[in-house]
Short mmCIF file of C-alpha atoms in Angstrom, two decimals:
data_model
loop_
_atom_site.label_atom_id
_atom_site.label_comp_id
_atom_site.label_asym_id
_atom_site.label_seq_id
_atom_site.Cartn_x
_atom_site.Cartn_y
_atom_site.Cartn_z
CA UNK A 992 83.34 110.44 106.12
CA UNK A 993 81.76 108.42 103.29
CA UNK A 994 82.96 111.10 100.83
CA UNK A 995 86.52 110.74 102.10
CA UNK A 996 86.39 106.95 101.77
CA UNK A 997 85.03 107.31 98.25
CA UNK A 998 87.76 109.80 97.33
CA UNK A 999 90.54 107.51 98.56
CA UNK A 1000 89.01 104.51 96.76
CA UNK A 1001 88.85 106.53 93.54
CA UNK A 1002 92.46 107.66 94.08
CA UNK A 1003 93.59 104.05 94.47
CA UNK A 1004 91.85 102.90 91.31
CA UNK A 1005 93.14 105.92 89.37
CA UNK A 1006 96.63 104.95 90.49
CA UNK A 1007 96.00 101.44 89.20
CA UNK A 1008 94.65 102.75 85.88
CA UNK A 1009 97.33 105.37 85.23
CA UNK A 1010 100.23 103.06 85.96
CA UNK A 1011 98.91 100.23 83.82
CA UNK A 1012 101.22 101.29 81.00
CA UNK A 1013 104.19 100.03 83.02
CA UNK A 1014 102.97 96.47 82.51
CA UNK A 1015 105.98 94.60 83.74
CA UNK A 1016 106.57 96.97 86.67
CA UNK A 1017 103.02 97.20 88.00
CA UNK A 1018 100.80 94.43 89.31
CA UNK A 1019 97.83 93.96 91.60
CA UNK A 1020 96.72 91.30 94.04
CA UNK A 1021 94.42 90.31 96.85
CA UNK A 1022 95.21 89.52 100.48
CA UNK A 1023 93.48 88.13 103.56
CA UNK A 1024 94.66 87.38 107.05
CA UNK A 1025 94.33 87.90 110.77
CA UNK A 1026 95.05 90.73 113.19
CA UNK A 1027 96.04 90.55 116.83
CA UNK A 1028 95.30 94.02 118.11
CA UNK A 1029 95.10 96.03 121.28
CA UNK A 1030 95.61 99.50 122.66
CA UNK A 1031 98.82 101.18 123.73
CA UNK A 1032 99.04 103.95 126.31
CA UNK A 1033 101.92 105.56 128.15
CA UNK A 1034 101.59 102.81 130.77
CA UNK A 1035 100.90 99.57 128.95
CA UNK A 1036 100.49 97.64 125.72
CA UNK A 1037 97.99 94.86 125.26
CA UNK A 1038 97.03 92.62 122.35
CA UNK A 1039 93.69 91.17 123.29
CA UNK A 1040 91.41 91.18 120.25
CA UNK A 1041 91.56 88.95 117.17
CA UNK A 1042 90.19 90.33 113.90
CA UNK A 1043 90.28 89.75 110.18
CA UNK A 1044 91.61 91.73 107.25
CA UNK A 1045 90.87 91.46 103.55
CA UNK A 1046 91.75 93.76 100.69
CA UNK A 1047 93.49 94.65 97.45
CA UNK A 1048 97.18 95.41 96.79
CA UNK A 1049 98.89 97.41 94.06
CA UNK A 1050 102.69 97.33 93.61
CA UNK A 1051 104.89 99.52 91.41
CA UNK A 1052 108.50 98.37 90.99
CA UNK A 1053 110.81 101.32 90.39
CA UNK A 1054 113.94 99.21 90.05
CA UNK A 1055 115.37 95.93 91.34
CA UNK A 1056 115.81 97.33 94.84
CA UNK A 1057 112.78 99.51 95.54
CA UNK A 1058 109.01 99.44 95.05
CA UNK A 1059 105.89 101.18 96.35
CA UNK A 1060 102.86 99.26 97.57
CA UNK A 1061 99.37 100.70 98.05
CA UNK A 1062 96.64 98.71 99.75
CA UNK A 1063 92.93 99.15 100.41
CA UNK A 1064 92.04 96.84 103.28
CA UNK A 1065 89.03 96.14 105.49
CA UNK A 1066 90.69 95.89 108.92
CA UNK A 1067 89.20 94.66 112.20
CA UNK A 1068 91.00 96.12 115.21
CA UNK A 1069 90.21 96.72 118.87
CA UNK A 1070 91.30 96.29 122.43
CA UNK A 1071 90.31 96.64 126.07
CA UNK A 1072 89.75 99.98 127.76
CA UNK A 1073 91.11 99.81 131.31
CA UNK A 1074 88.75 101.72 133.61
CA UNK A 1075 90.33 102.56 137.00
CA UNK A 1076 88.60 101.06 140.05
CA UNK A 1077 86.18 99.07 137.90
CA UNK A 1078 85.56 95.38 137.35
CA UNK A 1079 84.08 96.14 133.93
CA UNK A 1080 86.81 96.80 131.38
CA UNK A 1081 85.02 96.97 128.02
CA UNK A 1082 86.37 95.21 124.96
CA UNK A 1083 85.98 97.52 121.97
CA UNK A 1084 85.93 96.31 118.35
CA UNK A 1085 86.70 98.78 115.58
CA UNK A 1086 86.28 98.19 111.85
CA UNK A 1087 88.35 100.36 109.51
CA UNK A 1088 88.92 100.89 105.84
CA UNK A 1089 92.72 101.12 105.97
CA UNK A 1090 95.04 102.48 103.29
CA UNK A 1091 98.70 101.58 103.92
CA UNK A 1092 101.25 103.31 101.66
CA UNK A 1093 104.36 101.18 101.91
CA UNK A 1094 107.87 101.61 100.56
CA UNK A 1095 109.40 98.20 99.80
CA UNK A 1096 113.11 97.38 99.81
CA UNK A 1097 114.10 94.06 98.27
CA UNK A 1098 116.43 92.18 100.61
CA UNK A 1099 116.58 89.31 98.11
CA UNK A 1100 114.57 88.20 95.07
CA UNK A 1101 111.77 86.97 97.34
CA UNK A 1102 112.05 88.90 100.62
CA UNK A 1103 111.12 92.56 101.12
CA UNK A 1104 111.16 94.94 104.06
CA UNK A 1105 108.17 97.31 104.06
CA UNK A 1106 107.79 100.64 105.85
CA UNK A 1107 105.25 103.43 105.60
CA UNK A 1108 102.19 105.28 106.93
CA UNK A 1109 98.70 103.89 107.24
CA UNK A 1110 95.47 105.88 107.31
CA UNK A 1111 92.28 104.28 108.60
CA UNK A 1112 88.67 105.41 108.24
CA UNK A 1113 86.38 104.11 110.98
CA UNK A 1114 83.45 102.18 109.51
CA UNK A 1115 81.84 100.83 112.69
CA UNK A 1116 82.47 100.32 116.40
CA UNK A 1117 81.00 98.08 119.09
CA UNK A 1118 81.60 96.96 122.64
CA UNK A 1119 80.71 93.95 124.78
CA UNK A 1120 79.75 96.19 127.71
CA UNK A 1121 76.20 96.01 129.01
CA UNK A 1122 74.97 99.54 129.49
CA UNK A 1123 76.52 102.76 128.33
CA UNK A 1124 80.25 103.07 127.62
CA UNK A 1125 80.37 106.79 126.87
CA UNK A 1126 83.87 106.77 125.35
CA UNK A 1127 82.59 104.60 122.49
CA UNK A 1128 80.84 107.63 120.96
CA UNK A 1129 84.02 109.71 121.32
CA UNK A 1130 86.27 107.43 119.25
CA UNK A 1131 87.67 109.41 116.32
CA UNK A 1132 86.71 108.50 112.78
CA UNK A 1133 90.28 108.88 111.46
CA UNK A 1134 93.22 106.76 112.61
CA UNK A 1135 96.85 107.32 111.60
CA UNK A 1136 99.59 104.75 112.06
CA UNK A 1137 103.13 103.77 111.09
CA UNK A 1138 103.66 100.26 109.72
CA UNK A 1139 106.69 98.04 109.24
CA UNK A 1140 107.01 94.43 108.21
CA UNK A 1141 108.34 91.77 105.90
CA UNK A 1142 106.93 89.81 103.02
CA UNK A 1143 108.02 86.65 101.24
CA UNK A 1144 106.86 86.24 97.66
CA UNK A 1145 106.90 82.91 95.87
CA UNK A 1146 107.48 82.77 92.11
CA UNK A 1147 103.92 81.50 91.68
CA UNK A 1148 102.57 84.89 92.84
CA UNK A 1149 101.70 83.74 96.35
CA UNK A 1150 102.90 86.14 99.07
CA UNK A 1151 103.06 85.92 102.87
CA UNK A 1152 103.18 89.20 104.80
CA UNK A 1153 103.67 90.05 108.44
CA UNK A 1154 103.40 93.61 109.73
CA UNK A 1155 103.20 95.69 112.90
CA UNK A 1156 101.22 98.94 112.88
CA UNK A 1157 101.70 101.44 115.70
CA UNK A 1158 98.95 104.02 116.15
CA UNK A 1159 100.10 107.63 115.93
CA UNK A 1160 96.76 109.28 116.67
CA UNK A 1161 94.79 109.07 119.90
CA UNK A 1162 91.52 107.18 119.69
CA UNK A 1163 89.76 109.58 122.08
CA UNK A 1164 90.65 113.19 122.92
CA UNK A 1165 92.04 113.44 126.45
CA UNK A 1166 93.10 109.78 126.44
CA UNK A 1167 96.42 108.09 125.65
CA UNK A 1168 94.82 105.10 123.91
CA UNK A 1169 96.19 104.30 120.44
CA UNK A 1170 95.75 101.31 118.16
CA UNK A 1171 98.45 98.63 118.04
CA UNK A 1172 98.17 95.77 115.55
CA UNK A 1173 100.22 92.74 114.52
CA UNK A 1174 98.99 90.96 111.41
CA UNK A 1175 99.79 87.99 109.27
CA UNK A 1176 98.29 87.67 105.81
CA UNK A 1177 98.45 85.57 102.69
CA UNK A 1178 97.98 87.10 99.27
CA UNK A 1179 98.25 86.48 95.58
CA UNK A 1180 99.65 88.80 92.90
CA UNK A 1181 98.20 88.69 89.39
CA UNK A 1182 101.29 89.36 87.30
CA UNK A 1183 101.00 90.10 83.59
#
């Protein structure tokens, strides 16, 4: 898994380096914010766990109406596993290195709608359960999701983003649990 994370990090920085020639159409930034996350199943959706996110952003403007945005983000997610006929429903915290690949449509000079896939590589996992929660060891190391949201960018370079990410891949084989995350972040673009 570490090799895969390294490969995607190298890919991101190669993208940054190779598109540097388009100086006015390419810029990078940093972002940080909070996540409200939970698990979805066929029966319910919950948002029970608060986490943080911090990372880097790269944006390529193709024209006045469309851009692509690539991010490398440390993402804290999680939720509660509902165990039938049990008083102990463990809260699980999952830390990911997430790479959203977003298409951006400019609704105005400052407001964009963003849509695209997100791939997450599990870095660590923990639970508040005393004793053994056997499903913790079965959580998959790769998480796929679909993200949509809006951002508002000020002329100073400051940007506010809000996004919802719906998990497409099951966390554990034989289970319907998928990640579900709402986030709000603040960032800053370093324009040339």
